[in-house]
Coordinates of C-alpha atoms in Angstrom, one line a residue:
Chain A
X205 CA -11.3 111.1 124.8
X206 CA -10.8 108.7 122.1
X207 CA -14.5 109.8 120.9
X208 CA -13.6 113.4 120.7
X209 CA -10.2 113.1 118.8
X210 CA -12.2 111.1 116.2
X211 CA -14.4 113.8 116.6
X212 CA -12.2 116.6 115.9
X213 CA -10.4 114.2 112.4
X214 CA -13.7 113.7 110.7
X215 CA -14.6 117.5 111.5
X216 CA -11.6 118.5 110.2
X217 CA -11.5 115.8 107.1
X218 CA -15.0 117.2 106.3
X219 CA -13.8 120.8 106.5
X220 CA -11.4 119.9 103.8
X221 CA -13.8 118.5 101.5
X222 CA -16.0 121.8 101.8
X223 CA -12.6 124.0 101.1
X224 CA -12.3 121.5 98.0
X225 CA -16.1 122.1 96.9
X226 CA -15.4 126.0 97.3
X227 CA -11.7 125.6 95.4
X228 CA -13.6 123.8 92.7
X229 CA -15.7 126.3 92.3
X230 CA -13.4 129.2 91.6
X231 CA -11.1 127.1 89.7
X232 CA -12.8 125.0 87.2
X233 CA -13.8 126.7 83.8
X234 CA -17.9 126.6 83.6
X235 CA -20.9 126.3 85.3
X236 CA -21.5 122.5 84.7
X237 CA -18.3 121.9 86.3
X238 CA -18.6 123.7 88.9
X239 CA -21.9 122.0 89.7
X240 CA -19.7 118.6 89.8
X241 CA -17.7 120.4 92.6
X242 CA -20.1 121.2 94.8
X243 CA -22.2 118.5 94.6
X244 CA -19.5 116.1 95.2
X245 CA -17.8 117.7 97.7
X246 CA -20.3 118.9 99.8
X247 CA -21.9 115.7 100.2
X248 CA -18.5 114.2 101.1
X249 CA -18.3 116.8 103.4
X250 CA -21.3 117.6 105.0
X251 CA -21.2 113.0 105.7
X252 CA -18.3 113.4 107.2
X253 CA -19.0 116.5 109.7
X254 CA -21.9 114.1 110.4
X255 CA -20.3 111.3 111.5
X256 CA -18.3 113.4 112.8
X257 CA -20.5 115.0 115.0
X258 CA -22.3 111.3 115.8
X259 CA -19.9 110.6 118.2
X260 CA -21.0 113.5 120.5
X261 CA -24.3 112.9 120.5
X262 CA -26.4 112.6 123.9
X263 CA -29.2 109.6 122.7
X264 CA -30.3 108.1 119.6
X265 CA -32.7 110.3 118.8
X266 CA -30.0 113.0 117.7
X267 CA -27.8 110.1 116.1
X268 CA -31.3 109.9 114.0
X269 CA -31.9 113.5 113.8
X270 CA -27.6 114.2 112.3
X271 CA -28.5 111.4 109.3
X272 CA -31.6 113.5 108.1
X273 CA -30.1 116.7 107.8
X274 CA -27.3 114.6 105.7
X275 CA -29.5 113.1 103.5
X276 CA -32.3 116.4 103.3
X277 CA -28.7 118.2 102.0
X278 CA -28.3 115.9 99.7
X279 CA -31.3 115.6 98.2
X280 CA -31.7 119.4 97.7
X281 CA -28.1 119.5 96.3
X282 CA -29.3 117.1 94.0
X283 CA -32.1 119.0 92.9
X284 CA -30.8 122.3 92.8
X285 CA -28.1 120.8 90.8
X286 CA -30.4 119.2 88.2
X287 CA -32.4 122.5 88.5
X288 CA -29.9 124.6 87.7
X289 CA -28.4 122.2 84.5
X290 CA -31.5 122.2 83.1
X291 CA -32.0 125.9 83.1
X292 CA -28.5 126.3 81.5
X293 CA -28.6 123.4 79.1
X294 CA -32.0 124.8 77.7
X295 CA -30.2 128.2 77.7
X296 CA -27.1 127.2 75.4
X297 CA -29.6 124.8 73.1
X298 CA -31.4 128.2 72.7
X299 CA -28.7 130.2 71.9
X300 CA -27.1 127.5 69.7
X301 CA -29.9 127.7 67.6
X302 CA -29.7 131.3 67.3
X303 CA -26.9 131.6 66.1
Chain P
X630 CA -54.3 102.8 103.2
X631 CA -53.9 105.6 100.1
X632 CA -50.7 106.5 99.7
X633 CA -51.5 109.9 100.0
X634 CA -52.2 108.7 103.9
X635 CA -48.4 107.4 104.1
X636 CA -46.5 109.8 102.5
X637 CA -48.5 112.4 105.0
X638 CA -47.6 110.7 108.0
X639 CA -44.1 110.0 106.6
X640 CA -43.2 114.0 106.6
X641 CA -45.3 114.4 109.9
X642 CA -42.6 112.0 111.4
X643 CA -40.0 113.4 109.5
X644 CA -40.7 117.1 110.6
X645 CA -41.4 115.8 114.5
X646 CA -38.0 114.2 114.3
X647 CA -36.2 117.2 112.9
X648 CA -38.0 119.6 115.7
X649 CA -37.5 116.9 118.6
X650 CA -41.0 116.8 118.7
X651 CA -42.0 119.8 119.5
X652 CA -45.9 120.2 118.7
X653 CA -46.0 124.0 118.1
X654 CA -43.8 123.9 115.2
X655 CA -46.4 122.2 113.5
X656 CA -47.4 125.7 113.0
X657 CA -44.8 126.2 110.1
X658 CA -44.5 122.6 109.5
X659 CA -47.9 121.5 108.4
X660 CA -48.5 123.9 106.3
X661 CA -45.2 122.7 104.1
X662 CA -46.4 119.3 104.3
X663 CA -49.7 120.4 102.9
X664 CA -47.5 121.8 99.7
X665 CA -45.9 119.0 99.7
X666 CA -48.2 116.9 99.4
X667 CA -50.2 119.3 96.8
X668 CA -47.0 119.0 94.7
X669 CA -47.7 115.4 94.1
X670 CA -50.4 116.3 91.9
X671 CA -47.8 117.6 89.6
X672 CA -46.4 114.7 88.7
X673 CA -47.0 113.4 84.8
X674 CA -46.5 109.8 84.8
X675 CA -48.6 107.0 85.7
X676 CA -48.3 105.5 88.6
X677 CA -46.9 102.6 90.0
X678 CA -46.1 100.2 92.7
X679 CA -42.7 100.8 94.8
X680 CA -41.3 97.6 96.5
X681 CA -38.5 97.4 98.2
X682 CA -35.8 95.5 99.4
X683 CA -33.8 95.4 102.6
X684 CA -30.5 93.6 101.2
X685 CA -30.6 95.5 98.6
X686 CA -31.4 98.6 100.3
X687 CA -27.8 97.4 102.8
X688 CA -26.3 97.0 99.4
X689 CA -27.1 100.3 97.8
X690 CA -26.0 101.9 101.3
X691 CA -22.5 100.4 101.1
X692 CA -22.4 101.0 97.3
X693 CA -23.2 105.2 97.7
X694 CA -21.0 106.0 100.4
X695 CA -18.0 104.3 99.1
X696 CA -18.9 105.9 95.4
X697 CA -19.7 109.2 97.7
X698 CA -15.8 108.9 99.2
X699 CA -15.1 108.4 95.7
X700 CA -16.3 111.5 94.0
X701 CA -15.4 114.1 97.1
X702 CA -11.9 112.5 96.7
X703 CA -11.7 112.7 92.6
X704 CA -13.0 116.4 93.5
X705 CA -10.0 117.3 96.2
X706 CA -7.7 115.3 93.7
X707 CA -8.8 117.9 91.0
X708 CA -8.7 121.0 92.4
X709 CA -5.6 120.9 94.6
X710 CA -3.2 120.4 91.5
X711 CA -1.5 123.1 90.0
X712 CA -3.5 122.8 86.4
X713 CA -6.8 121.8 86.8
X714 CA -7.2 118.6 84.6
X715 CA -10.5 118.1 83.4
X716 CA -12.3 116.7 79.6
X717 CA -15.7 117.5 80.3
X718 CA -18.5 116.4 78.0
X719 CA -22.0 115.8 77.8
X720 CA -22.8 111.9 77.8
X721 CA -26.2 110.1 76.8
X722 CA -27.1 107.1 78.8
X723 CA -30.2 105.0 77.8
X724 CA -32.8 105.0 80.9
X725 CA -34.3 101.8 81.3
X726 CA -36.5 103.0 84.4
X727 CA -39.8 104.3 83.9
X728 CA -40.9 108.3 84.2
X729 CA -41.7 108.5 88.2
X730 CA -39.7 108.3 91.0
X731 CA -37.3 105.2 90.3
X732 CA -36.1 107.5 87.7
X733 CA -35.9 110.3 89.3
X734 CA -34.0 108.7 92.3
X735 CA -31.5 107.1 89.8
X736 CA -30.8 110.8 88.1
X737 CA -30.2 112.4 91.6
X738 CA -27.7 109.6 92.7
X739 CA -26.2 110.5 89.4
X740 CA -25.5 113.4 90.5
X741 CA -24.0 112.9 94.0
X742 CA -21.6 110.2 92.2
X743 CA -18.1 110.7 91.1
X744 CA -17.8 112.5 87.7
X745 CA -21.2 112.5 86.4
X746 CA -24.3 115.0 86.6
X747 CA -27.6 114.6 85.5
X748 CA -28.7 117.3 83.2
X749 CA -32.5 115.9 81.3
X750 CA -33.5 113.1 79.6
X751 CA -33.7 114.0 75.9
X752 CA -36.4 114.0 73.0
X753 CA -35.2 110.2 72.0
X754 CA -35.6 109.3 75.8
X755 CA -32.5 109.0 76.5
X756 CA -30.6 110.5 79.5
X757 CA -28.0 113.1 79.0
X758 CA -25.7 113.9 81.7
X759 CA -22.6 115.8 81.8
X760 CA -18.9 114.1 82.8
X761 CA -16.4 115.8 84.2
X762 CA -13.6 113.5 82.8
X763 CA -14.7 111.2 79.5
X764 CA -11.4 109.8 79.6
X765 CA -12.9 107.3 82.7
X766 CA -15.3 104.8 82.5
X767 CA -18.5 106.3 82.6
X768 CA -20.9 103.6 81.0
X769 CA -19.8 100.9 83.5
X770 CA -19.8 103.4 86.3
X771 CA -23.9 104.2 85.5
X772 CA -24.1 100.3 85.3
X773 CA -23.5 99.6 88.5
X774 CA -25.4 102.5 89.9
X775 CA -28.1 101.1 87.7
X776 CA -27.9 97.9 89.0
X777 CA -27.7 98.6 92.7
X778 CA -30.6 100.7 92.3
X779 CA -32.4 98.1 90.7
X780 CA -31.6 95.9 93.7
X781 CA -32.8 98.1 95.9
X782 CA -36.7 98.5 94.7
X783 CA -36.6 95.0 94.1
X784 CA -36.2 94.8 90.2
X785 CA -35.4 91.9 88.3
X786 CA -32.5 93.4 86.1
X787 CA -30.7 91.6 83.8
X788 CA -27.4 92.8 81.4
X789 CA -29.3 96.8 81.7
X790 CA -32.7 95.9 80.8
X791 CA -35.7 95.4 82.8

C-alpha cells in the first residue's frame, strides 16, 4: 500500500517534469534553449517515472531492466541534443559569414 | 581479450537484458550490434586505456542525480513563471580530456546538467557550450563535473589540469 502511493507521487512528480520539458519548449525563445528544456526535464522526468515504477516491480531483473531504459534515454537525449546544436551552430556560423 | 571482444559481449548482455532474454530477438538485435560495433571504426583519435574506479564511480552517481534534480528543477522554475527569465549565451570552457570517449562522456553529462549544453569543441580546442543563464556560476559548475568525472576513470586531477 505504502509502495503504491509512492508509486503513484513519483509517477506523478515525473509527469510534471515532462509537462515542464514540453512548457519549455513552447515557451522559451530559440532552438538552443529549447534543447536545455528537454534535455533537462526529460531526464528528470523519465528518472523519476523510473523509480517510480521500481517499486512495482516483480524481481530484480526488471529493477535492472527500468535503469537501462533510464540511462539508454539519456544517452540518446544527449546525443540528439549535441547532434542537433551542432547542425544549428554550423548553420548560423554559415550564415554569419554570409552576411 | 581485444576490446572489440568486450564491448560485443557487453551489448549482447545489454540487448538480452532489455528482451528478458529472449533468444529470437537476436534476430533484430545482432545485427545492430554488428553496426555498432562497425561504428567504432569511425572514431578519429588514438586510443587509450579506460580505468575505472568504484568510489568514484558511487561518487559521480550521487553527484549526477542530485545535479540531475537540479537542472529538471531550474527547468520547472523557468517555465512556470509568468515571464520567462532567461540570459542565454554561448560559453567556452577549456577541455583538459583527450579526443575519445572521456571526452565525449564529459560533453554528454554537460548536457544533461543544469544550465549548460554542449554544442562542439572549437578550432582553438576549446569547448563551446551554450548557458541558459550566464548570470550563474558556470565555470565552477563544469569544475566539479570535471572533477567527478575525473574521479570516476581514475584520473589524477589537480586545480583542472591533468
Amino acid at each position: 500500500m505504502i509502495f503504491d502511493a509512492l508509486s503513484v507521487l513519483l509517477l506523478l512528480l515525473g509527469l510534471f517534469f515532462f509537462v515542464s520539458g514540453l512548457l519549455g519548449l513552447w515557451r522559451f525563445p530559440d532552438t538552443f534553449a529549447r534543447l536545455h528544456a528537454l534535455t533537462k526535464a526529460d531526464n528528470l522526468g523519465l528518472g523519476l517515472v523510473m523509480t517510480g515504477l521500481l517499486f512495482q516491480v516483480p524481481d530484480v531483473l526488471w529493477a535492472i531492466k527500468f535503469v537501462l531504459v533510464w540511462l539508454l534515454a539519456l544517452v540518446a537525449s544527449a546525443v540528439n541534443a549535441h547532434l542537433i546544436a551542432v547542425f544549428l551552430h554550423r548553420q548560423q556560423e554559415g550564415h554569419d559569414e554570409s552576411a | 581479450m581485444p576490446l572489440v571482444i568486450i564491448v560485443f559481449i557487453l551489448l549482447l548482455t545489454l540487448w538480452l537484458l532489455l528482451t528478458s532474454g529472449d533468444l529470437g530477438s537476436l534476430l533484430v538485435g545482432l545485427p545492430f550490434i554488428m553496426l555498432a560495433l562497425w561504428s567504432y571504426r569511425l572514431q578519429r583519435h588514438a586510443p587509450y586505456p579506460l580505468t575505472f574506479s568504484f568510489l568514484g564511480a558511487l561518487r559521480f552517481v550521487g553527484f549526477f542525480l542530485r545535479e540531475s534534480l537540479r537542472g529538471g528543477l531550474d527547468i520547472a522554475l523557468r517555465v512556470w513563471q509568468p515571464r520567462v527569465s532567461l540570459s542565454v549565451a554561448f560559453y567556452e570552457y577549456r577541455l583538459i580530456f583527450p579526443q575519445g570517449p572521456i571526452r565525449s562522456f564529459f560533453m554528454y553529462c554537460i548536457s544533461l546538467l543544469p544550465g549548460t549544453l554542449s554544442v562542439c569543441v572549437s578550432e582553438n580546442g576549446k569547448l563551446r557550450l551554450h548557458v541558459l543563464d550566464d548570470r550563474g556560476a558556470v565555470a565552477e559548475d563544469l569544475a566539479r563535473l570535471e572533477q567527478r568525472v575525473c574521479d570516476l576513470f581514475a584520473l589524477p586531477c589537480y586545480k583542472g589540469a591533468l
